């Protein structure tokens, strides 16, 4: 086992790319699997084109108790022994590597295309045809039986929803198996981030997932700032933190409203839908856009909070809190709502550990996992938000976690708006250092966002790896459904509300 | 039950008075971009190269032009002019009937025309739309969903999203039209009974938006389907969408 954990790598700190251990393929596998066995987590695992026909596999591991990160790497050709059989956390990452880099993880138990696109990270010495996963050669998993039937949903859905395909194997109303096929939103984000200058790149980062603008832009800028050794101003970090929590508020409130709508509890659905808009309007007052576009930029925040604005935002948040509380009480204390949420879509704690789920999904299963607490950055190093956890792992628990997070984000934003540090909100962010690796993590409202950036000898971006929390958590939805009724799928789905765009990139 | 009624009374009436009363947008709101010819030195042409999108274009010996369809409404795009000739107004109205109408030297857009008399008769009081998402970030969809909340409440104008293209009078396309959704888009359009509308919402549907130039996207829906309404924005404000829809239906003429 290499000294992957002695590199001094942390959230938003860089290390020399040459310091990352370069192991043999077998030792690399042993390092990653051994670390996961000892409680580390795979934060990112990806391929990077190397010289000739070789691909460099890079693993970023996270130790949440120690707040440390580790890294290791290996060189492979067109195949290597898969890590997934020993370490299920790697399963989606390895499918991604196969698709992006044309490297086959031998022995992977579920080697199907992840997004269905031609490889876009092939080493120079490989021709495009080699090793590509055949898009059509992977039929859906089928359950055979006289009374078993199949339900296909999507990619065009019945509501205003992003495209994705769900294939249910059902016996009567009971779901036996759910296979989720994604990739319909694939736009080639990573290649764009690697090719474009940062003034355009940040606009792409803001469009990785349209409901997580602050989260992804924050991770993008965090990685670049680390690589540029940019000074971070307390005021800029605080404004970003406030915006991140406003984004969390908007989405959690909106999703609780949507859950209410899915169980036909219309009053709460209507009120919460309106209050979600109030959070978006606060972001608009701050940044000029309802989703906070244009706010987070390398070097800080492009818009400052003026003293008048801080007072007005605090008033509006306090009013929002006062209006919200009775509605949430109404929602959570109605017996008809409780009956529909409890025991539905259970994700066991063991599965969260095994597959590495993140965000409210993990926290609803009694896993205290939150980047703001485990790997704090910016304002979260000084102002701690307690981690909200529940234990049941069902729709009700996920809804309750969000309710707690709404309350805590409200408290946080109101407090921070009253105590903004002095100084500029933004400073210049210089050129990137050459030959370094940076990891920037953000606790977005869905969970852990990871951007890994590696620069070449000229200080240009060589690889930009994006991991949205949905990348981990789509598997959780597939695990939560079997045993439930097919009519509970919308409700279950909404309790996760995962991003198609963030997964598909 | 009393708790429900009490909450209902406390919440009150929240629907926006739009379009009867104008909406006050916050000072920093970035609406329709405008170019002040007096402050612009056309000869400099530096802005087109500096802007981080295809928003600003200039042809040799011609004026600098603003393409609202390619505008991502970022502060940097307006900041690309060192003389401050380009800025964002607080005007939310900018939906147009043709793609060309979104390209202007000053940002003054010929706003969307009403449909012809026959189509107005069919759709004026009841327009059913099907949403098709083809390689987006989901920002535009979030605003389409917001159109249904109690504030914007587009159902009061007879506009509604339906579950099947076969029940729809038209489709709303969001996204840059990526390879993986191309077939689904064409099939969905084919499944809508004629006469049918196509409404392109957001910068992606008009030009590819932030993803323009990626080999995975076609860069907009214009070359694939006949579009009746273009709504610029990244994402467009719900009132920008609503304004465009009502103009199309003849509900707003001013």
PDB file of C-alpha atoms in Angstrom, chain B residues 61-221:
ATOM      1  CA  UNK B  61     -17.374  47.412 -41.920  1.00  0.00           C
ATOM      2  CA  UNK B  62     -20.648  46.643 -40.161  1.00  0.00           C
ATOM      3  CA  UNK B  63     -21.876  47.629 -36.732  1.00  0.00           C
ATOM      4  CA  UNK B  64     -21.426  45.567 -33.605  1.00  0.00           C
ATOM      5  CA  UNK B  65     -24.514  43.409 -33.165  1.00  0.00           C
ATOM      6  CA  UNK B  66     -26.107  41.934 -30.068  1.00  0.00           C
ATOM      7  CA  UNK B  67     -27.377  38.377 -30.420  1.00  0.00           C
ATOM      8  CA  UNK B  68     -29.819  37.908 -27.559  1.00  0.00           C
ATOM      9  CA  UNK B  69     -30.163  34.259 -28.517  1.00  0.00           C
ATOM     10  CA  UNK B  70     -26.503  33.642 -27.715  1.00  0.00           C
ATOM     11  CA  UNK B  71     -26.419  35.924 -24.664  1.00  0.00           C
ATOM     12  CA  UNK B  72     -25.852  34.138 -21.356  1.00  0.00           C
ATOM     13  CA  UNK B  73     -26.731  37.312 -19.431  1.00  0.00           C
ATOM     14  CA  UNK B  74     -23.467  37.167 -17.528  1.00  0.00           C
ATOM     15  CA  UNK B  75     -21.891  40.345 -16.153  1.00  0.00           C
ATOM     16  CA  UNK B  76     -18.766  39.626 -18.232  1.00  0.00           C
ATOM     17  CA  UNK B  77     -20.605  39.810 -21.548  1.00  0.00           C
ATOM     18  CA  UNK B  78     -21.717  43.370 -20.931  1.00  0.00           C
ATOM     19  CA  UNK B  79     -18.337  44.132 -19.387  1.00  0.00           C
ATOM     20  CA  UNK B  80     -16.660  43.146 -22.651  1.00  0.00           C
ATOM     21  CA  UNK B  81     -17.073  46.762 -23.806  1.00  0.00           C
ATOM     22  CA  UNK B  82     -14.378  48.852 -22.112  1.00  0.00           C
ATOM     23  CA  UNK B  83     -16.405  52.033 -22.753  1.00  0.00           C
ATOM     24  CA  UNK B  84     -19.491  50.745 -20.959  1.00  0.00           C
ATOM     25  CA  UNK B  85     -21.646  50.923 -24.105  1.00  0.00           C
ATOM     26  CA  UNK B  86     -23.316  47.611 -23.356  1.00  0.00           C
ATOM     27  CA  UNK B  87     -25.444  47.090 -20.279  1.00  0.00           C
ATOM     28  CA  UNK B  88     -28.411  45.100 -19.073  1.00  0.00           C
ATOM     29  CA  UNK B  89     -31.705  46.919 -18.730  1.00  0.00           C
ATOM     30  CA  UNK B  90     -34.390  45.897 -16.267  1.00  0.00           C
ATOM     31  CA  UNK B  91     -36.784  45.186 -19.112  1.00  0.00           C
ATOM     32  CA  UNK B  92     -37.882  41.553 -18.988  1.00  0.00           C
ATOM     33  CA  UNK B  93     -39.606  41.626 -22.402  1.00  0.00           C
ATOM     34  CA  UNK B  94     -37.526  40.171 -25.208  1.00  0.00           C
ATOM     35  CA  UNK B  95     -39.251  37.133 -26.724  1.00  0.00           C
ATOM     36  CA  UNK B  96     -39.367  37.244 -30.521  1.00  0.00           C
ATOM     37  CA  UNK B  97     -41.067  35.439 -33.373  1.00  0.00           C
ATOM     38  CA  UNK B  98     -37.941  34.830 -35.403  1.00  0.00           C
ATOM     39  CA  UNK B  99     -34.361  33.973 -34.569  1.00  0.00           C
ATOM     40  CA  UNK B 100     -33.155  36.892 -36.684  1.00  0.00           C
ATOM     41  CA  UNK B 101     -35.201  39.326 -34.622  1.00  0.00           C
ATOM     42  CA  UNK B 102     -32.951  38.520 -31.652  1.00  0.00           C
ATOM     43  CA  UNK B 103     -29.924  39.932 -33.478  1.00  0.00           C
ATOM     44  CA  UNK B 104     -29.946  43.734 -33.374  1.00  0.00           C
ATOM     45  CA  UNK B 105     -27.399  46.563 -33.205  1.00  0.00           C
ATOM     46  CA  UNK B 106     -28.953  48.192 -30.140  1.00  0.00           C
ATOM     47  CA  UNK B 107     -30.752  45.397 -28.302  1.00  0.00           C
ATOM     48  CA  UNK B 108     -34.162  46.737 -29.383  1.00  0.00           C
ATOM     49  CA  UNK B 109     -36.064  43.555 -30.179  1.00  0.00           C
ATOM     50  CA  UNK B 110     -39.146  43.357 -32.402  1.00  0.00           C
ATOM     51  CA  UNK B 111     -41.247  41.575 -29.788  1.00  0.00           C
ATOM     52  CA  UNK B 112     -43.176  38.448 -30.724  1.00  0.00           C
ATOM     53  CA  UNK B 113     -46.151  38.858 -33.080  1.00  0.00           C
ATOM     54  CA  UNK B 114     -49.507  37.268 -32.393  1.00  0.00           C
ATOM     55  CA  UNK B 115     -50.341  34.066 -34.250  1.00  0.00           C
ATOM     56  CA  UNK B 116     -52.607  34.330 -37.277  1.00  0.00           C
ATOM     57  CA  UNK B 117     -56.356  34.566 -36.739  1.00  0.00           C
ATOM     58  CA  UNK B 118     -57.021  30.856 -37.182  1.00  0.00           C
ATOM     59  CA  UNK B 119     -54.310  29.761 -34.750  1.00  0.00           C
ATOM     60  CA  UNK B 120     -55.390  32.430 -32.248  1.00  0.00           C
ATOM     61  CA  UNK B 121     -58.930  31.140 -32.400  1.00  0.00           C
ATOM     62  CA  UNK B 122     -57.669  27.642 -31.623  1.00  0.00           C
ATOM     63  CA  UNK B 123     -55.137  28.459 -28.901  1.00  0.00           C
ATOM     64  CA  UNK B 124     -56.114  31.832 -27.419  1.00  0.00           C
ATOM     65  CA  UNK B 125     -58.106  30.469 -24.496  1.00  0.00           C
ATOM     66  CA  UNK B 126     -56.531  27.053 -24.181  1.00  0.00           C
ATOM     67  CA  UNK B 127     -52.938  26.229 -24.994  1.00  0.00           C
ATOM     68  CA  UNK B 128     -51.592  22.817 -24.015  1.00  0.00           C
ATOM     69  CA  UNK B 129     -47.837  22.363 -24.138  1.00  0.00           C
ATOM     70  CA  UNK B 130     -45.440  19.439 -23.842  1.00  0.00           C
ATOM     71  CA  UNK B 131     -41.973  20.073 -22.427  1.00  0.00           C
ATOM     72  CA  UNK B 132     -39.024  18.430 -24.185  1.00  0.00           C
ATOM     73  CA  UNK B 133     -35.597  18.752 -22.580  1.00  0.00           C
ATOM     74  CA  UNK B 134     -32.727  18.164 -24.985  1.00  0.00           C
ATOM     75  CA  UNK B 135     -29.369  18.692 -23.315  1.00  0.00           C
ATOM     76  CA  UNK B 136     -29.896  21.463 -20.794  1.00  0.00           C
ATOM     77  CA  UNK B 137     -28.675  22.237 -17.290  1.00  0.00           C
ATOM     78  CA  UNK B 138     -32.281  22.117 -15.982  1.00  0.00           C
ATOM     79  CA  UNK B 139     -32.315  25.840 -15.169  1.00  0.00           C
ATOM     80  CA  UNK B 140     -34.905  26.608 -17.847  1.00  0.00           C
ATOM     81  CA  UNK B 141     -37.036  23.685 -16.695  1.00  0.00           C
ATOM     82  CA  UNK B 142     -36.932  25.013 -13.139  1.00  0.00           C
ATOM     83  CA  UNK B 143     -38.384  28.293 -14.422  1.00  0.00           C
ATOM     84  CA  UNK B 144     -40.994  26.452 -16.511  1.00  0.00           C
ATOM     85  CA  UNK B 145     -42.042  24.681 -13.318  1.00  0.00           C
ATOM     86  CA  UNK B 146     -42.145  28.065 -11.559  1.00  0.00           C
ATOM     87  CA  UNK B 147     -44.666  29.259 -14.167  1.00  0.00           C
ATOM     88  CA  UNK B 148     -47.100  26.859 -12.557  1.00  0.00           C
ATOM     89  CA  UNK B 149     -46.733  28.175  -8.995  1.00  0.00           C
ATOM     90  CA  UNK B 150     -49.242  30.474  -7.362  1.00  0.00           C
ATOM     91  CA  UNK B 151     -47.248  33.614  -8.141  1.00  0.00           C
ATOM     92  CA  UNK B 152     -47.012  33.295 -11.924  1.00  0.00           C
ATOM     93  CA  UNK B 153     -49.930  30.877 -12.283  1.00  0.00           C
ATOM     94  CA  UNK B 154     -49.982  30.579 -16.055  1.00  0.00           C
ATOM     95  CA  UNK B 155     -53.092  28.389 -15.868  1.00  0.00           C
ATOM     96  CA  UNK B 156     -55.100  31.602 -15.349  1.00  0.00           C
ATOM     97  CA  UNK B 157     -54.246  32.431 -18.976  1.00  0.00           C
ATOM     98  CA  UNK B 158     -55.353  29.013 -20.183  1.00  0.00           C
ATOM     99  CA  UNK B 159     -51.803  27.707 -20.614  1.00  0.00           C
ATOM    100  CA  UNK B 160     -50.943  24.314 -19.207  1.00  0.00           C
ATOM    101  CA  UNK B 161     -48.302  21.625 -19.514  1.00  0.00           C
ATOM    102  CA  UNK B 162     -49.653  18.190 -20.381  1.00  0.00           C
ATOM    103  CA  UNK B 163     -48.254  14.707 -19.992  1.00  0.00           C
ATOM    104  CA  UNK B 164     -48.384  13.505 -23.586  1.00  0.00           C
ATOM    105  CA  UNK B 165     -47.437  15.116 -26.893  1.00  0.00           C
ATOM    106  CA  UNK B 166     -50.671  13.691 -28.284  1.00  0.00           C
ATOM    107  CA  UNK B 167     -52.625  15.945 -25.930  1.00  0.00           C
ATOM    108  CA  UNK B 168     -50.518  18.973 -26.757  1.00  0.00           C
ATOM    109  CA  UNK B 169     -50.842  21.945 -29.085  1.00  0.00           C
ATOM    110  CA  UNK B 170     -47.101  22.434 -29.157  1.00  0.00           C
ATOM    111  CA  UNK B 171     -43.772  21.689 -27.548  1.00  0.00           C
ATOM    112  CA  UNK B 172     -41.483  23.786 -25.424  1.00  0.00           C
ATOM    113  CA  UNK B 173     -37.874  22.941 -26.229  1.00  0.00           C
ATOM    114  CA  UNK B 174     -35.133  23.634 -23.675  1.00  0.00           C
ATOM    115  CA  UNK B 175     -31.529  22.596 -24.158  1.00  0.00           C
ATOM    116  CA  UNK B 176     -28.843  22.693 -26.806  1.00  0.00           C
ATOM    117  CA  UNK B 177     -30.201  19.661 -28.750  1.00  0.00           C
ATOM    118  CA  UNK B 178     -27.627  17.031 -27.892  1.00  0.00           C
ATOM    119  CA  UNK B 179     -26.936  13.838 -29.791  1.00  0.00           C
ATOM    120  CA  UNK B 180     -28.615  11.590 -27.240  1.00  0.00           C
ATOM    121  CA  UNK B 181     -31.972  13.417 -27.373  1.00  0.00           C
ATOM    122  CA  UNK B 182     -32.124  14.205 -31.073  1.00  0.00           C
ATOM    123  CA  UNK B 183     -34.332  11.244 -31.999  1.00  0.00           C
ATOM    124  CA  UNK B 184     -36.600  11.723 -28.982  1.00  0.00           C
ATOM    125  CA  UNK B 185     -37.095  15.382 -29.935  1.00  0.00           C
ATOM    126  CA  UNK B 186     -38.052  14.515 -33.501  1.00  0.00           C
ATOM    127  CA  UNK B 187     -40.406  11.757 -32.359  1.00  0.00           C
ATOM    128  CA  UNK B 188     -42.076  13.967 -29.778  1.00  0.00           C
ATOM    129  CA  UNK B 189     -42.622  16.715 -32.338  1.00  0.00           C
ATOM    130  CA  UNK B 190     -44.037  14.200 -34.813  1.00  0.00           C
ATOM    131  CA  UNK B 191     -46.479  12.931 -32.156  1.00  0.00           C
ATOM    132  CA  UNK B 192     -48.090  16.362 -31.658  1.00  0.00           C
ATOM    133  CA  UNK B 193     -51.173  16.762 -33.854  1.00  0.00           C
ATOM    134  CA  UNK B 194     -51.110  19.665 -36.333  1.00  0.00           C
ATOM    135  CA  UNK B 195     -51.424  22.614 -36.209  1.00  0.00           C
ATOM    136  CA  UNK B 196     -48.612  22.740 -33.697  1.00  0.00           C
ATOM    137  CA  UNK B 197     -46.289  25.281 -32.137  1.00  0.00           C
ATOM    138  CA  UNK B 198     -42.615  25.071 -31.222  1.00  0.00           C
ATOM    139  CA  UNK B 199     -41.393  27.355 -28.459  1.00  0.00           C
ATOM    140  CA  UNK B 200     -37.646  27.569 -27.920  1.00  0.00           C
ATOM    141  CA  UNK B 201     -36.811  28.628 -24.371  1.00  0.00           C
ATOM    142  CA  UNK B 202     -33.371  29.728 -23.235  1.00  0.00           C
ATOM    143  CA  UNK B 203     -29.966  30.434 -24.730  1.00  0.00           C
ATOM    144  CA  UNK B 204     -29.242  26.723 -25.284  1.00  0.00           C
ATOM    145  CA  UNK B 205     -32.270  26.200 -27.532  1.00  0.00           C
ATOM    146  CA  UNK B 206     -31.405  29.313 -29.519  1.00  0.00           C
ATOM    147  CA  UNK B 207     -27.651  28.929 -29.892  1.00  0.00           C
ATOM    148  CA  UNK B 208     -26.280  26.113 -27.761  1.00  0.00           C
ATOM    149  CA  UNK B 209     -25.793  28.528 -24.859  1.00  0.00           C
ATOM    150  CA  UNK B 210     -22.790  27.722 -22.668  1.00  0.00           C
ATOM    151  CA  UNK B 211     -22.388  24.402 -24.512  1.00  0.00           C
ATOM    152  CA  UNK B 212     -22.012  25.934 -27.974  1.00  0.00           C
ATOM    153  CA  UNK B 213     -19.017  24.364 -29.683  1.00  0.00           C
ATOM    154  CA  UNK B 214     -19.263  21.002 -27.916  1.00  0.00           C
ATOM    155  CA  UNK B 215     -19.307  18.108 -30.393  1.00  0.00           C
ATOM    156  CA  UNK B 216     -22.169  16.607 -28.376  1.00  0.00           C
ATOM    157  CA  UNK B 217     -24.681  19.383 -29.163  1.00  0.00           C
ATOM    158  CA  UNK B 218     -26.272  20.674 -32.359  1.00  0.00           C
ATOM    159  CA  UNK B 219     -26.273  24.221 -30.987  1.00  0.00           C
ATOM    160  CA  UNK B 220     -29.966  24.985 -30.899  1.00  0.00           C
ATOM    161  CA  UNK B 221     -33.256  23.840 -32.325  1.00  0.00           C
TER     162      UNK B 221
END
